Amino acid sequence: MTLIDENSIQHVAIVHPGSLMRHALTAILEEFHNISIFSAASLKELCNDIHKNPRLGVILFNIDDVSQDIIHLTSLRTQYPAIKLLALSHHYELEDLFALFEIDIDGALLDDVSQNTLKLAFRILKEGQKLFPSNMAQVLLARIQHPCAAVAPDIIEDEVDLSQREQEILHCLEKGDSNKRIALRLDIAEATVKVHVKSILRKIGVDNRTQAAIWSLRQRTRPFGQTFFAAPHRSLSRFNHLPA
């Protein structure tokens, strides 16, 4: 099975904190014809080195901390909209999937998929299709039984009255900082941070810190009069379900 035309090379980045997994994934992908692979231990490291690989076409990345990974993925998607983004994770919460697909990643797989499934995933990505993990049905059923808002509403910054301190804390949330880290950074009490975070969530209409960070990043990348993350409605028939 080939991913690309014989006369071209597909450049792929493998991002995983474990060197053994990076080597294993590299060995699998090297079975493809005309493929060039480089690896990084984290999305942050990749963002720092991506300029060295101007022909990069696919990023296969491990999901470690969604709130932190979203920040780097948003930056990658904004700067390199043509690159395919494929996530690997041992487990997904529905909020994680919504957050990832909200920034328009191309697919999400469980990290226990077979080699053949991974190869098929790359082929489907090349055809421009989206990929959901094989346990998507269970995740959706769990949410139906325990409903809550999973996607941040599209409230623009001009409609929200955040104080200067709340804006500072919101920017810290973008970086994935904990309340303790924010307190140290801003030289305020941790209890004060908790109060401000609660106020921020209420004002922008989201349920958790990850959604708040995504909302804030959306405002930074939104062109005048347009929301960057707004995406056309897609029917489920356009998404592909892969076997484990």
PDB file of C-alpha atoms in Angstrom:
ATOM      1  CA  MET A   1       0.000   0.000   0.000  1.00  0.00           C
ATOM      2  CA  THR A   2       1.398   3.406  -0.928  1.00  0.00           C
ATOM      3  CA  LEU A   3       0.430   6.760   0.485  1.00  0.00           C
ATOM      4  CA  ILE A   4       1.661   8.911  -2.358  1.00  0.00           C
ATOM      5  CA  ASP A   5       2.641   9.015  -6.020  1.00  0.00           C
ATOM      6  CA  GLU A   6       5.898   7.277  -6.871  1.00  0.00           C
ATOM      7  CA  ASN A   7       7.584  10.533  -7.871  1.00  0.00           C
ATOM      8  CA  SER A   8       6.805  12.432  -4.673  1.00  0.00           C
ATOM      9  CA  ILE A   9       7.746  12.189  -1.025  1.00  0.00           C
ATOM     10  CA  GLN A  10       5.366  12.587   1.888  1.00  0.00           C
ATOM     11  CA  HIS A  11       6.899  14.286   4.915  1.00  0.00           C
ATOM     12  CA  VAL A  12       5.513  13.112   8.267  1.00  0.00           C
ATOM     13  CA  ALA A  13       6.230  14.229  11.827  1.00  0.00           C
ATOM     14  CA  ILE A  14       5.732  11.780  14.684  1.00  0.00           C
ATOM     15  CA  VAL A  15       5.174  13.457  18.044  1.00  0.00           C
ATOM     16  CA  HIS A  16       5.250  11.255  21.154  1.00  0.00           C
ATOM     17  CA  PRO A  17       6.966  11.667  24.554  1.00  0.00           C
ATOM     18  CA  GLY A  18       8.145   8.041  24.555  1.00  0.00           C
ATOM     19  CA  SER A  19      11.223   7.298  22.454  1.00  0.00           C
ATOM     20  CA  LEU A  20      10.189   3.636  22.136  1.00  0.00           C
ATOM     21  CA  MET A  21       6.792   4.608  20.691  1.00  0.00           C
ATOM     22  CA  ARG A  22       8.419   7.101  18.315  1.00  0.00           C
ATOM     23  CA  HIS A  23      10.701   4.369  17.021  1.00  0.00           C
ATOM     24  CA  ALA A  24       7.809   1.900  16.731  1.00  0.00           C
ATOM     25  CA  LEU A  25       5.632   4.332  14.795  1.00  0.00           C
ATOM     26  CA  THR A  26       8.569   5.244  12.599  1.00  0.00           C
ATOM     27  CA  ALA A  27       9.180   1.563  11.793  1.00  0.00           C
ATOM     28  CA  ILE A  28       5.517   1.146  10.800  1.00  0.00           C
ATOM     29  CA  LEU A  29       5.391   4.211   8.595  1.00  0.00           C
ATOM     30  CA  GLU A  30       8.718   3.426   6.954  1.00  0.00           C
ATOM     31  CA  GLU A  31       6.977   0.485   5.290  1.00  0.00           C
ATOM     32  CA  PHE A  32       5.269   3.070   3.069  1.00  0.00           C
ATOM     33  CA  HIS A  33       6.970   4.073  -0.165  1.00  0.00           C
ATOM     34  CA  ASN A  34       8.602   7.496  -0.574  1.00  0.00           C
ATOM     35  CA  ILE A  35       8.056   8.774   2.923  1.00  0.00           C
ATOM     36  CA  SER A  36      10.309  11.001   4.998  1.00  0.00           C
ATOM     37  CA  ILE A  37       9.886  10.892   8.775  1.00  0.00           C
ATOM     38  CA  PHE A  38      11.204  13.011  11.602  1.00  0.00           C
ATOM     39  CA  SER A  39      10.136  12.950  15.227  1.00  0.00           C
ATOM     40  CA  ALA A  40       9.709  15.195  18.245  1.00  0.00           C
ATOM     41  CA  ALA A  41       9.027  14.504  21.909  1.00  0.00           C
ATOM     42  CA  SER A  42       6.292  17.154  22.195  1.00  0.00           C
ATOM     43  CA  LEU A  43       4.171  19.548  20.168  1.00  0.00           C
ATOM     44  CA  LYS A  44       6.113  22.397  21.728  1.00  0.00           C
ATOM     45  CA  GLU A  45       9.363  20.936  20.402  1.00  0.00           C
ATOM     46  CA  LEU A  46       7.764  20.441  16.996  1.00  0.00           C
ATOM     47  CA  CYS A  47       6.556  24.053  16.886  1.00  0.00           C
ATOM     48  CA  ASN A  48      10.125  25.201  17.557  1.00  0.00           C
ATOM     49  CA  ASP A  49      11.582  23.008  14.787  1.00  0.00           C
ATOM     50  CA  ILE A  50       8.835  22.943  12.172  1.00  0.00           C
ATOM     51  CA  HIS A  51      10.532  25.663  10.119  1.00  0.00           C
ATOM     52  CA  LYS A  52      13.228  23.090   9.335  1.00  0.00           C
ATOM     53  CA  ASN A  53      10.619  20.991   7.508  1.00  0.00           C
ATOM     54  CA  PRO A  54       8.785  23.306   5.083  1.00  0.00           C
ATOM     55  CA  ARG A  55       7.328  20.353   3.135  1.00  0.00           C
ATOM     56  CA  LEU A  56       5.710  18.732   6.163  1.00  0.00           C
ATOM     57  CA  GLY A  57       2.378  17.167   5.181  1.00  0.00           C
ATOM     58  CA  VAL A  58       1.176  15.132   8.174  1.00  0.00           C
ATOM     59  CA  ILE A  59       1.622  15.386  11.945  1.00  0.00           C
ATOM     60  CA  LEU A  60       0.861  12.200  13.905  1.00  0.00           C
ATOM     61  CA  PHE A  61       0.785  13.318  17.520  1.00  0.00           C
ATOM     62  CA  ASN A  62       0.112  11.835  20.931  1.00  0.00           C
ATOM     63  CA  ILE A  63      -2.447  13.596  23.125  1.00  0.00           C
ATOM     64  CA  ASP A  64      -0.959  14.141  26.564  1.00  0.00           C
ATOM     65  CA  ASP A  65      -2.549  17.221  28.151  1.00  0.00           C
ATOM     66  CA  VAL A  66      -5.462  18.407  25.993  1.00  0.00           C
ATOM     67  CA  SER A  67      -5.590  21.909  27.447  1.00  0.00           C
ATOM     68  CA  GLN A  68      -1.893  22.431  26.720  1.00  0.00           C
ATOM     69  CA  ASP A  69      -1.828  20.531  23.416  1.00  0.00           C
ATOM     70  CA  ILE A  70      -4.747  22.591  22.075  1.00  0.00           C
ATOM     71  CA  ILE A  71      -2.645  25.740  22.339  1.00  0.00           C
ATOM     72  CA  HIS A  72       0.155  24.339  20.161  1.00  0.00           C
ATOM     73  CA  LEU A  73      -2.285  22.685  17.747  1.00  0.00           C
ATOM     74  CA  THR A  74      -4.176  25.948  17.308  1.00  0.00           C
ATOM     75  CA  SER A  75      -0.920  27.685  16.456  1.00  0.00           C
ATOM     76  CA  LEU A  76       0.008  24.930  13.988  1.00  0.00           C
ATOM     77  CA  ARG A  77      -3.408  24.973  12.327  1.00  0.00           C
ATOM     78  CA  THR A  78      -3.342  28.765  12.007  1.00  0.00           C
ATOM     79  CA  GLN A  79       0.162  28.920  10.529  1.00  0.00           C
ATOM     80  CA  TYR A  80       0.028  25.722   8.459  1.00  0.00           C
ATOM     81  CA  PRO A  81      -3.606  25.123   7.418  1.00  0.00           C
ATOM     82  CA  ALA A  82      -2.688  22.514   4.777  1.00  0.00           C
ATOM     83  CA  ILE A  83      -0.949  20.125   7.189  1.00  0.00           C
ATOM     84  CA  LYS A  84      -2.957  17.048   8.185  1.00  0.00           C
ATOM     85  CA  LEU A  85      -3.279  16.597  11.966  1.00  0.00           C
ATOM     86  CA  LEU A  86      -3.886  13.071  13.287  1.00  0.00           C
ATOM     87  CA  ALA A  87      -4.232  12.483  17.040  1.00  0.00           C
ATOM     88  CA  LEU A  88      -3.426   9.348  19.017  1.00  0.00           C
ATOM     89  CA  SER A  89      -4.655   8.811  22.573  1.00  0.00           C
ATOM     90  CA  HIS A  90      -5.347   5.967  24.978  1.00  0.00           C
ATOM     91  CA  HIS A  91      -8.730   7.513  25.834  1.00  0.00           C
ATOM     92  CA  TYR A  92     -10.892  10.432  24.702  1.00  0.00           C
ATOM     93  CA  GLU A  93     -13.523  12.374  26.583  1.00  0.00           C
ATOM     94  CA  LEU A  94     -16.228  13.936  24.448  1.00  0.00           C
ATOM     95  CA  GLU A  95     -15.028  17.420  25.431  1.00  0.00           C
ATOM     96  CA  ASP A  96     -11.555  16.459  24.208  1.00  0.00           C
ATOM     97  CA  LEU A  97     -12.900  15.387  20.826  1.00  0.00           C
ATOM     98  CA  PHE A  98     -15.019  18.504  20.445  1.00  0.00           C
ATOM     99  CA  ALA A  99     -12.041  20.669  21.364  1.00  0.00           C
ATOM    100  CA  LEU A 100      -9.765  18.884  18.898  1.00  0.00           C
ATOM    101  CA  PHE A 101     -12.197  18.924  15.991  1.00  0.00           C
ATOM    102  CA  GLU A 102     -13.164  22.503  16.815  1.00  0.00           C
ATOM    103  CA  ILE A 103      -9.678  23.521  15.725  1.00  0.00           C
ATOM    104  CA  ASP A 104     -10.149  21.357  12.631  1.00  0.00           C
ATOM    105  CA  ILE A 105      -7.823  18.419  13.185  1.00  0.00           C
ATOM    106  CA  ASP A 106      -8.209  15.742  10.537  1.00  0.00           C
ATOM    107  CA  GLY A 107      -8.550  12.658  12.681  1.00  0.00           C
ATOM    108  CA  ALA A 108      -8.362  11.020  16.090  1.00  0.00           C
ATOM    109  CA  LEU A 109      -7.467   7.385  16.738  1.00  0.00           C
ATOM    110  CA  LEU A 110      -6.992   5.222  19.798  1.00  0.00           C
ATOM    111  CA  ASP A 111      -3.354   4.318  20.341  1.00  0.00           C
ATOM    112  CA  ASP A 112      -4.059   0.577  20.325  1.00  0.00           C
ATOM    113  CA  VAL A 113      -5.082   0.426  16.654  1.00  0.00           C
ATOM    114  CA  SER A 114      -3.476  -2.161  14.418  1.00  0.00           C
ATOM    115  CA  GLN A 115      -0.722  -1.378  11.933  1.00  0.00           C
ATOM    116  CA  ASN A 116      -3.135  -1.967   9.054  1.00  0.00           C
ATOM    117  CA  THR A 117      -5.626   0.480  10.561  1.00  0.00           C
ATOM    118  CA  LEU A 118      -2.926   3.128  10.896  1.00  0.00           C
ATOM    119  CA  LYS A 119      -1.945   2.631   7.262  1.00  0.00           C
ATOM    120  CA  LEU A 120      -5.604   2.869   6.216  1.00  0.00           C
ATOM    121  CA  ALA A 121      -5.958   6.052   8.269  1.00  0.00           C
ATOM    122  CA  PHE A 122      -3.169   7.727   6.301  1.00  0.00           C
ATOM    123  CA  ARG A 123      -4.800   6.716   3.038  1.00  0.00           C
ATOM    124  CA  ILE A 124      -8.163   8.138   4.124  1.00  0.00           C
ATOM    125  CA  LEU A 125      -6.516  11.362   5.282  1.00  0.00           C
ATOM    126  CA  LYS A 126      -4.957  11.770   1.854  1.00  0.00           C
ATOM    127  CA  GLU A 127      -8.454  11.563   0.365  1.00  0.00           C
ATOM    128  CA  GLY A 128      -9.550  14.462   2.556  1.00  0.00           C
ATOM    129  CA  GLN A 129     -11.790  12.497   4.920  1.00  0.00           C
ATOM    130  CA  LYS A 130     -12.164  12.874   8.690  1.00  0.00           C
ATOM    131  CA  LEU A 131     -11.473  10.091  11.184  1.00  0.00           C
ATOM    132  CA  PHE A 132     -13.112   9.432  14.550  1.00  0.00           C
ATOM    133  CA  PRO A 133     -11.893   6.886  17.133  1.00  0.00           C
ATOM    134  CA  SER A 134     -13.527   3.469  17.161  1.00  0.00           C
ATOM    135  CA  ASN A 135     -15.105   4.073  20.602  1.00  0.00           C
ATOM    136  CA  MET A 136     -16.953   7.186  19.425  1.00  0.00           C
ATOM    137  CA  ALA A 137     -20.345   5.509  19.838  1.00  0.00           C
ATOM    138  CA  GLN A 138     -19.637   4.661  23.489  1.00  0.00           C
ATOM    139  CA  VAL A 139     -18.419   8.200  24.159  1.00  0.00           C
ATOM    140  CA  LEU A 140     -21.584   9.687  22.639  1.00  0.00           C
ATOM    141  CA  LEU A 141     -23.861   7.308  24.541  1.00  0.00           C
ATOM    142  CA  ALA A 142     -22.136   8.192  27.800  1.00  0.00           C
ATOM    143  CA  ARG A 143     -22.738  11.873  27.118  1.00  0.00           C
ATOM    144  CA  ILE A 144     -26.409  11.282  26.264  1.00  0.00           C
ATOM    145  CA  GLN A 145     -26.814   9.611  29.646  1.00  0.00           C
ATOM    146  CA  HIS A 146     -24.944  12.449  31.393  1.00  0.00           C
ATOM    147  CA  PRO A 147     -25.549  15.529  29.232  1.00  0.00           C
ATOM    148  CA  CYS A 148     -23.647  18.774  29.600  1.00  0.00           C
ATOM    149  CA  ALA A 149     -22.438  21.492  27.241  1.00  0.00           C
ATOM    150  CA  ALA A 150     -19.320  20.242  25.472  1.00  0.00           C
ATOM    151  CA  VAL A 151     -18.601  23.062  23.072  1.00  0.00           C
ATOM    152  CA  ALA A 152     -17.889  26.650  23.982  1.00  0.00           C
ATOM    153  CA  PRO A 153     -20.528  29.031  22.585  1.00  0.00           C
ATOM    154  CA  ASP A 154     -19.538  31.545  19.959  1.00  0.00           C
ATOM    155  CA  ILE A 155     -19.498  34.663  22.139  1.00  0.00           C
ATOM    156  CA  ILE A 156     -17.119  37.271  20.799  1.00  0.00           C
ATOM    157  CA  GLU A 157     -14.757  39.186  23.012  1.00  0.00           C
ATOM    158  CA  ASP A 158     -16.444  42.552  22.403  1.00  0.00           C
ATOM    159  CA  GLU A 159     -19.565  41.200  24.115  1.00  0.00           C
ATOM    160  CA  VAL A 160     -17.725  40.126  27.270  1.00  0.00           C
ATOM    161  CA  ASP A 161     -16.738  42.506  30.038  1.00  0.00           C
ATOM    162  CA  LEU A 162     -13.567  41.022  31.527  1.00  0.00           C
ATOM    163  CA  SER A 163     -11.550  42.972  34.035  1.00  0.00           C
ATOM    164  CA  GLN A 164      -7.825  43.530  33.483  1.00  0.00           C
ATOM    165  CA  ARG A 165      -7.024  40.863  36.073  1.00  0.00           C
ATOM    166  CA  GLU A 166      -9.452  38.402  34.466  1.00  0.00           C
ATOM    167  CA  GLN A 167      -7.808  38.985  31.089  1.00  0.00           C
ATOM    168  CA  GLU A 168      -4.396  38.286  32.625  1.00  0.00           C
ATOM    169  CA  ILE A 169      -5.681  35.054  34.155  1.00  0.00           C
ATOM    170  CA  LEU A 170      -7.373  34.045  30.912  1.00  0.00           C
ATOM    171  CA  HIS A 171      -4.069  34.407  29.091  1.00  0.00           C
ATOM    172  CA  CYS A 172      -2.498  32.166  31.738  1.00  0.00           C
ATOM    173  CA  LEU A 173      -5.212  29.588  31.075  1.00  0.00           C
ATOM    174  CA  GLU A 174      -4.161  29.655  27.421  1.00  0.00           C
ATOM    175  CA  LYS A 175      -0.729  28.479  28.562  1.00  0.00           C
ATOM    176  CA  GLY A 176      -2.279  25.644  30.583  1.00  0.00           C
ATOM    177  CA  ASP A 177      -1.183  27.125  33.927  1.00  0.00           C
ATOM    178  CA  SER A 178      -2.623  25.694  37.129  1.00  0.00           C
ATOM    179  CA  ASN A 179      -4.226  27.958  39.741  1.00  0.00           C
ATOM    180  CA  LYS A 180      -1.072  27.685  41.835  1.00  0.00           C
ATOM    181  CA  ARG A 181       1.124  28.650  38.897  1.00  0.00           C
ATOM    182  CA  ILE A 182      -1.136  31.593  38.043  1.00  0.00           C
ATOM    183  CA  ALA A 183      -1.045  32.786  41.660  1.00  0.00           C
ATOM    184  CA  LEU A 184       2.747  32.729  41.636  1.00  0.00           C
ATOM    185  CA  ARG A 185       2.938  34.402  38.244  1.00  0.00           C
ATOM    186  CA  LEU A 186       0.578  37.250  39.197  1.00  0.00           C
ATOM    187  CA  ASP A 187       1.588  37.429  42.877  1.00  0.00           C
ATOM    188  CA  ILE A 188      -1.927  36.895  44.199  1.00  0.00           C
ATOM    189  CA  ALA A 189      -3.553  34.292  46.447  1.00  0.00           C
ATOM    190  CA  GLU A 190      -4.572  30.974  44.920  1.00  0.00           C
ATOM    191  CA  ALA A 191      -8.065  31.418  46.367  1.00  0.00           C
ATOM    192  CA  THR A 192      -8.307  34.721  44.486  1.00  0.00           C
ATOM    193  CA  VAL A 193      -7.376  32.956  41.277  1.00  0.00           C
ATOM    194  CA  LYS A 194     -10.183  30.440  41.823  1.00  0.00           C
ATOM    195  CA  VAL A 195     -12.695  33.254  42.232  1.00  0.00           C
ATOM    196  CA  HIS A 196     -11.502  34.953  39.035  1.00  0.00           C
ATOM    197  CA  VAL A 197     -11.538  31.697  37.054  1.00  0.00           C
ATOM    198  CA  LYS A 198     -15.117  31.033  38.148  1.00  0.00           C
ATOM    199  CA  SER A 199     -16.071  34.559  37.080  1.00  0.00           C
ATOM    200  CA  ILE A 200     -14.360  34.130  33.699  1.00  0.00           C
ATOM    201  CA  LEU A 201     -16.176  30.858  32.993  1.00  0.00           C
ATOM    202  CA  ARG A 202     -19.506  32.477  33.830  1.00  0.00           C
ATOM    203  CA  LYS A 203     -18.896  35.585  31.725  1.00  0.00           C
ATOM    204  CA  ILE A 204     -17.810  33.775  28.572  1.00  0.00           C
ATOM    205  CA  GLY A 205     -20.353  30.988  29.006  1.00  0.00           C
ATOM    206  CA  VAL A 206     -18.144  27.893  29.191  1.00  0.00           C
ATOM    207  CA  ASP A 207     -17.895  24.991  31.609  1.00  0.00           C
ATOM    208  CA  ASN A 208     -14.185  24.431  32.164  1.00  0.00           C
ATOM    209  CA  ARG A 209     -10.662  25.818  31.803  1.00  0.00           C
ATOM    210  CA  THR A 210      -9.945  24.052  28.518  1.00  0.00           C
ATOM    211  CA  GLN A 211     -13.015  25.607  26.899  1.00  0.00           C
ATOM    212  CA  ALA A 212     -11.984  28.998  28.305  1.00  0.00           C
ATOM    213  CA  ALA A 213      -8.500  28.656  26.777  1.00  0.00           C
ATOM    214  CA  ILE A 214      -9.994  27.655  23.420  1.00  0.00           C
ATOM    215  CA  TRP A 215     -12.426  30.595  23.550  1.00  0.00           C
ATOM    216  CA  SER A 216      -9.586  33.003  24.245  1.00  0.00           C
ATOM    217  CA  LEU A 217      -7.460  31.592  21.421  1.00  0.00           C
ATOM    218  CA  ARG A 218     -10.428  31.901  19.078  1.00  0.00           C
ATOM    219  CA  GLN A 219     -10.621  35.620  19.772  1.00  0.00           C
ATOM    220  CA  ARG A 220      -6.915  36.057  18.980  1.00  0.00           C
ATOM    221  CA  THR A 221      -7.220  34.255  15.636  1.00  0.00           C
ATOM    222  CA  ARG A 222     -10.618  35.621  14.591  1.00  0.00           C
ATOM    223  CA  PRO A 223     -10.419  38.010  11.620  1.00  0.00           C
ATOM    224  CA  PHE A 224     -12.423  41.221  11.864  1.00  0.00           C
ATOM    225  CA  GLY A 225     -16.097  40.396  11.561  1.00  0.00           C
ATOM    226  CA  GLN A 226     -15.478  36.651  11.419  1.00  0.00           C
ATOM    227  CA  THR A 227     -14.916  33.827  13.875  1.00  0.00           C
ATOM    228  CA  PHE A 228     -11.863  31.754  12.991  1.00  0.00           C
ATOM    229  CA  PHE A 229     -13.256  28.485  14.300  1.00  0.00           C
ATOM    230  CA  ALA A 230     -16.633  28.726  12.610  1.00  0.00           C
ATOM    231  CA  ALA A 231     -17.003  25.653  10.421  1.00  0.00           C
ATOM    232  CA  PRO A 232     -19.719  24.516   8.015  1.00  0.00           C
ATOM    233  CA  HIS A 233     -22.130  21.856   9.191  1.00  0.00           C
ATOM    234  CA  ARG A 234     -20.958  18.354   8.351  1.00  0.00           C
ATOM    235  CA  SER A 235     -23.248  15.314   8.325  1.00  0.00           C
ATOM    236  CA  LEU A 236     -21.977  12.224  10.141  1.00  0.00           C
ATOM    237  CA  SER A 237     -21.902  10.368   6.829  1.00  0.00           C
ATOM    238  CA  ARG A 238     -18.789  12.334   5.891  1.00  0.00           C
ATOM    239  CA  PHE A 239     -16.842  11.000   8.855  1.00  0.00           C
ATOM    240  CA  ASN A 240     -15.132   7.633   8.780  1.00  0.00           C
ATOM    241  CA  HIS A 241     -15.163   4.995  11.481  1.00  0.00           C
ATOM    242  CA  LEU A 242     -12.115   2.751  11.588  1.00  0.00           C
ATOM    243  CA  PRO A 243     -11.912  -0.647  13.251  1.00  0.00           C
ATOM    244  CA  ALA A 244      -9.657  -1.059  16.259  1.00  0.00           C
TER     245      ALA A 244
END
